[in-house]
Amino acid sequence: MRAFICDAPARAFLKQIKGHTGYFSCERCVIKGFWKNNRVTMHSCELYEKRTDELFSAQTYVNHQMGITPLVQHGIPCISSFVLDYMHCVCLGVVKRILWFFKQGPTVCKLSHIQLDELSKKIVSYSGNLPSEFARQPRSSAELERWKARV
Protein backbone atom coordinates (compact mmCIF):
# COMPACT_ATOMS: atom_id res chain seq x y z
CA MET A 1 0.00 0.00 0.00
CA ARG A 2 1.40 3.40 -0.97
CA ALA A 3 -0.99 5.83 0.70
CA PHE A 4 -4.16 6.29 2.69
CA ILE A 5 -6.64 8.82 1.32
CA CYS A 6 -9.20 9.76 3.98
CA ASP A 7 -11.03 12.78 5.25
CA ALA A 8 -9.83 14.38 8.51
CA PRO A 9 -12.05 12.42 10.93
CA ALA A 10 -11.07 9.11 9.32
CA ARG A 11 -7.35 10.01 9.45
CA ALA A 12 -7.69 10.94 13.13
CA PHE A 13 -9.40 7.63 13.87
CA LEU A 14 -6.92 5.48 11.94
CA LYS A 15 -3.85 7.27 13.31
CA GLN A 16 -5.30 7.74 16.83
CA ILE A 17 -4.54 11.46 16.81
CA LYS A 18 -6.32 14.68 17.82
CA GLY A 19 -9.22 15.64 15.58
CA HIS A 20 -8.90 18.49 13.11
CA THR A 21 -10.31 21.02 15.60
CA GLY A 22 -7.76 20.32 18.35
CA TYR A 23 -4.94 22.61 19.47
CA PHE A 24 -2.21 20.14 18.42
CA SER A 25 -4.09 18.75 15.42
CA CYS A 26 -1.71 19.65 12.58
CA GLU A 27 -0.62 16.39 10.99
CA ARG A 28 2.50 17.83 9.37
CA CYS A 29 4.17 19.91 12.11
CA VAL A 30 4.19 20.41 15.89
CA ILE A 31 2.48 23.81 15.91
CA LYS A 32 0.02 24.58 18.69
CA GLY A 33 -3.14 26.24 17.45
CA PHE A 34 -4.83 29.18 19.16
CA TRP A 35 -8.46 30.19 19.64
CA LYS A 36 -9.59 33.00 17.32
CA ASN A 37 -13.01 33.87 15.90
CA ASN A 38 -14.67 30.84 17.50
CA ARG A 39 -12.26 28.29 16.04
CA VAL A 40 -8.78 26.86 16.46
CA THR A 41 -6.45 28.60 14.02
CA MET A 42 -2.83 27.91 13.14
CA HIS A 43 -0.04 29.91 11.59
CA SER A 44 2.01 28.56 8.71
CA CYS A 45 3.81 25.27 9.32
CA GLU A 46 6.96 26.70 7.73
CA LEU A 47 8.23 27.95 11.09
CA TYR A 48 7.74 24.74 13.06
CA GLU A 49 9.42 21.35 13.40
CA LYS A 50 8.00 18.81 10.95
CA ARG A 51 6.52 15.57 12.26
CA THR A 52 8.41 12.41 11.28
CA ASP A 53 7.38 8.78 10.91
CA GLU A 54 10.09 7.72 13.36
CA LEU A 55 9.00 10.07 16.16
CA PHE A 56 5.36 9.22 15.53
CA SER A 57 6.12 5.49 15.85
CA ALA A 58 7.96 6.18 19.11
CA GLN A 59 4.83 7.91 20.51
CA THR A 60 6.79 11.16 20.95
CA TYR A 61 3.93 13.52 20.09
CA VAL A 62 2.07 13.31 23.43
CA ASN A 63 -0.17 16.33 22.72
CA HIS A 64 -1.08 14.99 19.27
CA GLN A 65 -1.33 11.22 19.63
CA MET A 66 -4.38 10.02 21.56
CA GLY A 67 -3.57 6.31 21.52
CA ILE A 68 -1.52 3.62 19.82
CA THR A 69 -2.56 2.91 16.26
CA PRO A 70 -2.33 -0.66 14.95
CA LEU A 71 -0.75 0.80 11.79
CA VAL A 72 2.52 1.44 13.65
CA GLN A 73 2.49 -2.13 14.93
CA HIS A 74 2.41 -3.28 11.31
CA GLY A 75 5.28 -1.00 10.27
CA ILE A 76 3.15 1.49 8.35
CA PRO A 77 4.58 5.03 8.46
CA CYS A 78 1.78 7.25 9.78
CA ILE A 79 3.04 10.62 8.58
CA SER A 80 4.21 9.94 5.03
CA SER A 81 1.52 7.35 4.22
CA PHE A 82 -1.41 9.73 4.64
CA VAL A 83 -2.19 12.41 2.08
CA LEU A 84 -4.22 15.43 3.09
CA ASP A 85 -7.73 15.56 1.68
CA TYR A 86 -7.90 18.05 -1.21
CA MET A 87 -11.69 18.21 -1.26
CA HIS A 88 -12.03 19.39 2.33
CA CYS A 89 -8.73 21.27 2.74
CA VAL A 90 -8.91 23.23 -0.50
CA CYS A 91 -12.37 23.08 -2.06
CA LEU A 92 -14.40 23.40 1.13
CA GLY A 93 -11.69 25.12 3.13
CA VAL A 94 -9.78 27.74 1.22
CA VAL A 95 -12.07 28.21 -1.79
CA LYS A 96 -15.24 28.45 0.30
CA ARG A 97 -13.57 30.96 2.63
CA ILE A 98 -12.35 33.10 -0.30
CA LEU A 99 -15.84 33.10 -1.79
CA TRP A 100 -17.28 34.04 1.60
CA PHE A 101 -14.89 37.04 1.72
CA PHE A 102 -15.97 38.01 -1.81
CA LYS A 103 -19.59 37.90 -0.65
CA GLN A 104 -19.60 39.09 2.98
CA GLY A 105 -16.07 40.03 3.95
CA PRO A 106 -14.48 43.42 4.55
CA THR A 107 -15.18 46.13 1.98
CA VAL A 108 -11.73 45.77 0.39
CA CYS A 109 -12.54 42.11 -0.44
CA LYS A 110 -16.22 42.37 -1.31
CA LEU A 111 -17.46 41.97 -4.85
CA SER A 112 -20.40 44.00 -6.12
CA HIS A 113 -23.79 42.30 -6.61
CA ILE A 114 -23.20 42.38 -10.36
CA GLN A 115 -19.81 40.68 -9.99
CA LEU A 116 -21.31 38.07 -7.63
CA ASP A 117 -24.11 37.35 -10.11
CA GLU A 118 -21.57 36.91 -12.92
CA LEU A 119 -19.51 34.57 -10.73
CA SER A 120 -22.61 32.56 -9.79
CA LYS A 121 -23.69 32.22 -13.42
CA LYS A 122 -20.22 30.99 -14.36
CA ILE A 123 -20.16 28.42 -11.53
CA VAL A 124 -23.66 27.12 -12.30
CA SER A 125 -22.85 26.97 -16.04
CA TYR A 126 -20.41 24.13 -15.31
CA SER A 127 -23.34 21.85 -14.36
CA GLY A 128 -23.69 20.47 -17.87
CA ASN A 129 -20.01 19.55 -18.09
CA LEU A 130 -19.66 17.43 -14.95
CA PRO A 131 -19.29 13.65 -15.03
CA SER A 132 -22.34 11.67 -13.94
CA GLU A 133 -20.36 10.39 -10.92
CA PHE A 134 -20.55 13.84 -9.30
CA ALA A 135 -23.33 13.56 -6.74
CA ARG A 136 -23.94 17.30 -6.46
CA GLN A 137 -24.43 20.04 -8.98
CA PRO A 138 -22.62 23.36 -8.43
CA ARG A 139 -24.51 25.92 -6.35
CA SER A 140 -24.58 29.66 -6.87
CA SER A 141 -22.78 32.03 -4.53
CA ALA A 142 -26.20 32.93 -3.06
CA GLU A 143 -26.23 29.41 -1.56
CA LEU A 144 -22.66 29.51 -0.24
CA GLU A 145 -23.76 28.48 3.26
CA ARG A 146 -25.15 25.23 1.80
CA TRP A 147 -22.06 24.27 -0.22
CA LYS A 148 -21.00 20.70 0.40
CA ALA A 149 -18.77 18.19 -1.32
CA ARG A 150 -19.31 14.54 -1.98
CA VAL A 151 -17.36 12.06 -4.01
PDB file of C-alpha atoms in Angstrom:
ATOM      1  CA  MET A   1       0.000   0.000   0.000  1.00  0.00           C
ATOM      2  CA  ARG A   2       1.397   3.397  -0.966  1.00  0.00           C
ATOM      3  CA  ALA A   3      -0.988   5.829   0.696  1.00  0.00           C
ATOM      4  CA  PHE A   4      -4.161   6.295   2.687  1.00  0.00           C
ATOM      5  CA  ILE A   5      -6.636   8.817   1.322  1.00  0.00           C
ATOM      6  CA  CYS A   6      -9.196   9.758   3.979  1.00  0.00           C
ATOM      7  CA  ASP A   7     -11.032  12.785   5.250  1.00  0.00           C
ATOM      8  CA  ALA A   8      -9.827  14.375   8.505  1.00  0.00           C
ATOM      9  CA  PRO A   9     -12.051  12.422  10.934  1.00  0.00           C
ATOM     10  CA  ALA A  10     -11.067   9.109   9.321  1.00  0.00           C
ATOM     11  CA  ARG A  11      -7.350  10.014   9.449  1.00  0.00           C
ATOM     12  CA  ALA A  12      -7.686  10.936  13.126  1.00  0.00           C
ATOM     13  CA  PHE A  13      -9.404   7.626  13.870  1.00  0.00           C
ATOM     14  CA  LEU A  14      -6.915   5.482  11.939  1.00  0.00           C
ATOM     15  CA  LYS A  15      -3.849   7.266  13.307  1.00  0.00           C
ATOM     16  CA  GLN A  16      -5.298   7.735  16.829  1.00  0.00           C
ATOM     17  CA  ILE A  17      -4.539  11.465  16.807  1.00  0.00           C
ATOM     18  CA  LYS A  18      -6.323  14.679  17.816  1.00  0.00           C
ATOM     19  CA  GLY A  19      -9.222  15.639  15.583  1.00  0.00           C
ATOM     20  CA  HIS A  20      -8.901  18.490  13.110  1.00  0.00           C
ATOM     21  CA  THR A  21     -10.314  21.024  15.600  1.00  0.00           C
ATOM     22  CA  GLY A  22      -7.757  20.320  18.354  1.00  0.00           C
ATOM     23  CA  TYR A  23      -4.943  22.606  19.468  1.00  0.00           C
ATOM     24  CA  PHE A  24      -2.207  20.140  18.420  1.00  0.00           C
ATOM     25  CA  SER A  25      -4.086  18.748  15.424  1.00  0.00           C
ATOM     26  CA  CYS A  26      -1.711  19.651  12.580  1.00  0.00           C
ATOM     27  CA  GLU A  27      -0.620  16.394  10.991  1.00  0.00           C
ATOM     28  CA  ARG A  28       2.499  17.834   9.371  1.00  0.00           C
ATOM     29  CA  CYS A  29       4.169  19.910  12.105  1.00  0.00           C
ATOM     30  CA  VAL A  30       4.192  20.412  15.888  1.00  0.00           C
ATOM     31  CA  ILE A  31       2.478  23.813  15.909  1.00  0.00           C
ATOM     32  CA  LYS A  32       0.020  24.585  18.690  1.00  0.00           C
ATOM     33  CA  GLY A  33      -3.145  26.240  17.455  1.00  0.00           C
ATOM     34  CA  PHE A  34      -4.831  29.180  19.161  1.00  0.00           C
ATOM     35  CA  TRP A  35      -8.461  30.195  19.636  1.00  0.00           C
ATOM     36  CA  LYS A  36      -9.587  33.002  17.317  1.00  0.00           C
ATOM     37  CA  ASN A  37     -13.010  33.873  15.905  1.00  0.00           C
ATOM     38  CA  ASN A  38     -14.669  30.841  17.505  1.00  0.00           C
ATOM     39  CA  ARG A  39     -12.255  28.295  16.042  1.00  0.00           C
ATOM     40  CA  VAL A  40      -8.784  26.863  16.463  1.00  0.00           C
ATOM     41  CA  THR A  41      -6.452  28.603  14.020  1.00  0.00           C
ATOM     42  CA  MET A  42      -2.828  27.907  13.138  1.00  0.00           C
ATOM     43  CA  HIS A  43      -0.042  29.913  11.593  1.00  0.00           C
ATOM     44  CA  SER A  44       2.011  28.561   8.708  1.00  0.00           C
ATOM     45  CA  CYS A  45       3.807  25.268   9.323  1.00  0.00           C
ATOM     46  CA  GLU A  46       6.960  26.698   7.733  1.00  0.00           C
ATOM     47  CA  LEU A  47       8.235  27.953  11.092  1.00  0.00           C
ATOM     48  CA  TYR A  48       7.740  24.737  13.058  1.00  0.00           C
ATOM     49  CA  GLU A  49       9.417  21.353  13.395  1.00  0.00           C
ATOM     50  CA  LYS A  50       7.995  18.808  10.950  1.00  0.00           C
ATOM     51  CA  ARG A  51       6.523  15.571  12.260  1.00  0.00           C
ATOM     52  CA  THR A  52       8.415  12.407  11.282  1.00  0.00           C
ATOM     53  CA  ASP A  53       7.382   8.782  10.910  1.00  0.00           C
ATOM     54  CA  GLU A  54      10.086   7.722  13.363  1.00  0.00           C
ATOM     55  CA  LEU A  55       9.004  10.073  16.159  1.00  0.00           C
ATOM     56  CA  PHE A  56       5.356   9.215  15.531  1.00  0.00           C
ATOM     57  CA  SER A  57       6.122   5.493  15.848  1.00  0.00           C
ATOM     58  CA  ALA A  58       7.964   6.181  19.110  1.00  0.00           C
ATOM     59  CA  GLN A  59       4.830   7.910  20.510  1.00  0.00           C
ATOM     60  CA  THR A  60       6.794  11.163  20.949  1.00  0.00           C
ATOM     61  CA  TYR A  61       3.932  13.518  20.093  1.00  0.00           C
ATOM     62  CA  VAL A  62       2.073  13.315  23.426  1.00  0.00           C
ATOM     63  CA  ASN A  63      -0.175  16.328  22.723  1.00  0.00           C
ATOM     64  CA  HIS A  64      -1.083  14.992  19.266  1.00  0.00           C
ATOM     65  CA  GLN A  65      -1.333  11.221  19.630  1.00  0.00           C
ATOM     66  CA  MET A  66      -4.378  10.020  21.558  1.00  0.00           C
ATOM     67  CA  GLY A  67      -3.568   6.309  21.516  1.00  0.00           C
ATOM     68  CA  ILE A  68      -1.524   3.622  19.815  1.00  0.00           C
ATOM     69  CA  THR A  69      -2.562   2.914  16.262  1.00  0.00           C
ATOM     70  CA  PRO A  70      -2.332  -0.659  14.946  1.00  0.00           C
ATOM     71  CA  LEU A  71      -0.752   0.801  11.795  1.00  0.00           C
ATOM     72  CA  VAL A  72       2.524   1.439  13.650  1.00  0.00           C
ATOM     73  CA  GLN A  73       2.493  -2.130  14.934  1.00  0.00           C
ATOM     74  CA  HIS A  74       2.410  -3.280  11.306  1.00  0.00           C
ATOM     75  CA  GLY A  75       5.285  -1.002  10.272  1.00  0.00           C
ATOM     76  CA  ILE A  76       3.146   1.487   8.346  1.00  0.00           C
ATOM     77  CA  PRO A  77       4.575   5.035   8.464  1.00  0.00           C
ATOM     78  CA  CYS A  78       1.780   7.249   9.776  1.00  0.00           C
ATOM     79  CA  ILE A  79       3.038  10.622   8.583  1.00  0.00           C
ATOM     80  CA  SER A  80       4.209   9.941   5.032  1.00  0.00           C
ATOM     81  CA  SER A  81       1.519   7.346   4.217  1.00  0.00           C
ATOM     82  CA  PHE A  82      -1.409   9.727   4.641  1.00  0.00           C
ATOM     83  CA  VAL A  83      -2.189  12.406   2.083  1.00  0.00           C
ATOM     84  CA  LEU A  84      -4.219  15.425   3.092  1.00  0.00           C
ATOM     85  CA  ASP A  85      -7.731  15.562   1.677  1.00  0.00           C
ATOM     86  CA  TYR A  86      -7.905  18.049  -1.214  1.00  0.00           C
ATOM     87  CA  MET A  87     -11.691  18.207  -1.260  1.00  0.00           C
ATOM     88  CA  HIS A  88     -12.030  19.392   2.333  1.00  0.00           C
ATOM     89  CA  CYS A  89      -8.727  21.267   2.742  1.00  0.00           C
ATOM     90  CA  VAL A  90      -8.911  23.234  -0.497  1.00  0.00           C
ATOM     91  CA  CYS A  91     -12.373  23.081  -2.060  1.00  0.00           C
ATOM     92  CA  LEU A  92     -14.399  23.403   1.129  1.00  0.00           C
ATOM     93  CA  GLY A  93     -11.686  25.115   3.131  1.00  0.00           C
ATOM     94  CA  VAL A  94      -9.775  27.742   1.218  1.00  0.00           C
ATOM     95  CA  VAL A  95     -12.071  28.214  -1.788  1.00  0.00           C
ATOM     96  CA  LYS A  96     -15.236  28.449   0.298  1.00  0.00           C
ATOM     97  CA  ARG A  97     -13.573  30.962   2.630  1.00  0.00           C
ATOM     98  CA  ILE A  98     -12.352  33.101  -0.295  1.00  0.00           C
ATOM     99  CA  LEU A  99     -15.841  33.097  -1.793  1.00  0.00           C
ATOM    100  CA  TRP A 100     -17.279  34.045   1.596  1.00  0.00           C
ATOM    101  CA  PHE A 101     -14.893  37.037   1.717  1.00  0.00           C
ATOM    102  CA  PHE A 102     -15.970  38.006  -1.811  1.00  0.00           C
ATOM    103  CA  LYS A 103     -19.590  37.902  -0.655  1.00  0.00           C
ATOM    104  CA  GLN A 104     -19.601  39.094   2.977  1.00  0.00           C
ATOM    105  CA  GLY A 105     -16.071  40.032   3.952  1.00  0.00           C
ATOM    106  CA  PRO A 106     -14.478  43.416   4.551  1.00  0.00           C
ATOM    107  CA  THR A 107     -15.181  46.127   1.984  1.00  0.00           C
ATOM    108  CA  VAL A 108     -11.733  45.768   0.389  1.00  0.00           C
ATOM    109  CA  CYS A 109     -12.535  42.110  -0.445  1.00  0.00           C
ATOM    110  CA  LYS A 110     -16.222  42.369  -1.310  1.00  0.00           C
ATOM    111  CA  LEU A 111     -17.458  41.974  -4.855  1.00  0.00           C
ATOM    112  CA  SER A 112     -20.401  43.998  -6.124  1.00  0.00           C
ATOM    113  CA  HIS A 113     -23.790  42.304  -6.607  1.00  0.00           C
ATOM    114  CA  ILE A 114     -23.202  42.379 -10.361  1.00  0.00           C
ATOM    115  CA  GLN A 115     -19.813  40.677  -9.985  1.00  0.00           C
ATOM    116  CA  LEU A 116     -21.309  38.067  -7.625  1.00  0.00           C
ATOM    117  CA  ASP A 117     -24.110  37.348 -10.111  1.00  0.00           C
ATOM    118  CA  GLU A 118     -21.568  36.912 -12.917  1.00  0.00           C
ATOM    119  CA  LEU A 119     -19.510  34.569 -10.731  1.00  0.00           C
ATOM    120  CA  SER A 120     -22.613  32.561  -9.794  1.00  0.00           C
ATOM    121  CA  LYS A 121     -23.689  32.215 -13.421  1.00  0.00           C
ATOM    122  CA  LYS A 122     -20.217  30.993 -14.357  1.00  0.00           C
ATOM    123  CA  ILE A 123     -20.158  28.416 -11.533  1.00  0.00           C
ATOM    124  CA  VAL A 124     -23.665  27.122 -12.298  1.00  0.00           C
ATOM    125  CA  SER A 125     -22.855  26.968 -16.041  1.00  0.00           C
ATOM    126  CA  TYR A 126     -20.414  24.135 -15.308  1.00  0.00           C
ATOM    127  CA  SER A 127     -23.339  21.848 -14.359  1.00  0.00           C
ATOM    128  CA  GLY A 128     -23.691  20.471 -17.872  1.00  0.00           C
ATOM    129  CA  ASN A 129     -20.006  19.552 -18.089  1.00  0.00           C
ATOM    130  CA  LEU A 130     -19.658  17.429 -14.952  1.00  0.00           C
ATOM    131  CA  PRO A 131     -19.287  13.652 -15.034  1.00  0.00           C
ATOM    132  CA  SER A 132     -22.339  11.666 -13.938  1.00  0.00           C
ATOM    133  CA  GLU A 133     -20.355  10.390 -10.924  1.00  0.00           C
ATOM    134  CA  PHE A 134     -20.547  13.836  -9.300  1.00  0.00           C
ATOM    135  CA  ALA A 135     -23.335  13.561  -6.741  1.00  0.00           C
ATOM    136  CA  ARG A 136     -23.942  17.301  -6.457  1.00  0.00           C
ATOM    137  CA  GLN A 137     -24.432  20.036  -8.984  1.00  0.00           C
ATOM    138  CA  PRO A 138     -22.619  23.357  -8.425  1.00  0.00           C
ATOM    139  CA  ARG A 139     -24.513  25.919  -6.346  1.00  0.00           C
ATOM    140  CA  SER A 140     -24.578  29.662  -6.875  1.00  0.00           C
ATOM    141  CA  SER A 141     -22.780  32.030  -4.532  1.00  0.00           C
ATOM    142  CA  ALA A 142     -26.195  32.927  -3.062  1.00  0.00           C
ATOM    143  CA  GLU A 143     -26.233  29.409  -1.562  1.00  0.00           C
ATOM    144  CA  LEU A 144     -22.663  29.515  -0.244  1.00  0.00           C
ATOM    145  CA  GLU A 145     -23.762  28.475   3.261  1.00  0.00           C
ATOM    146  CA  ARG A 146     -25.153  25.231   1.800  1.00  0.00           C
ATOM    147  CA  TRP A 147     -22.064  24.269  -0.225  1.00  0.00           C
ATOM    148  CA  LYS A 148     -20.999  20.705   0.397  1.00  0.00           C
ATOM    149  CA  ALA A 149     -18.775  18.191  -1.316  1.00  0.00           C
ATOM    150  CA  ARG A 150     -19.313  14.544  -1.976  1.00  0.00           C
ATOM    151  CA  VAL A 151     -17.355  12.058  -4.014  1.00  0.00           C
TER     152      VAL A 151
END
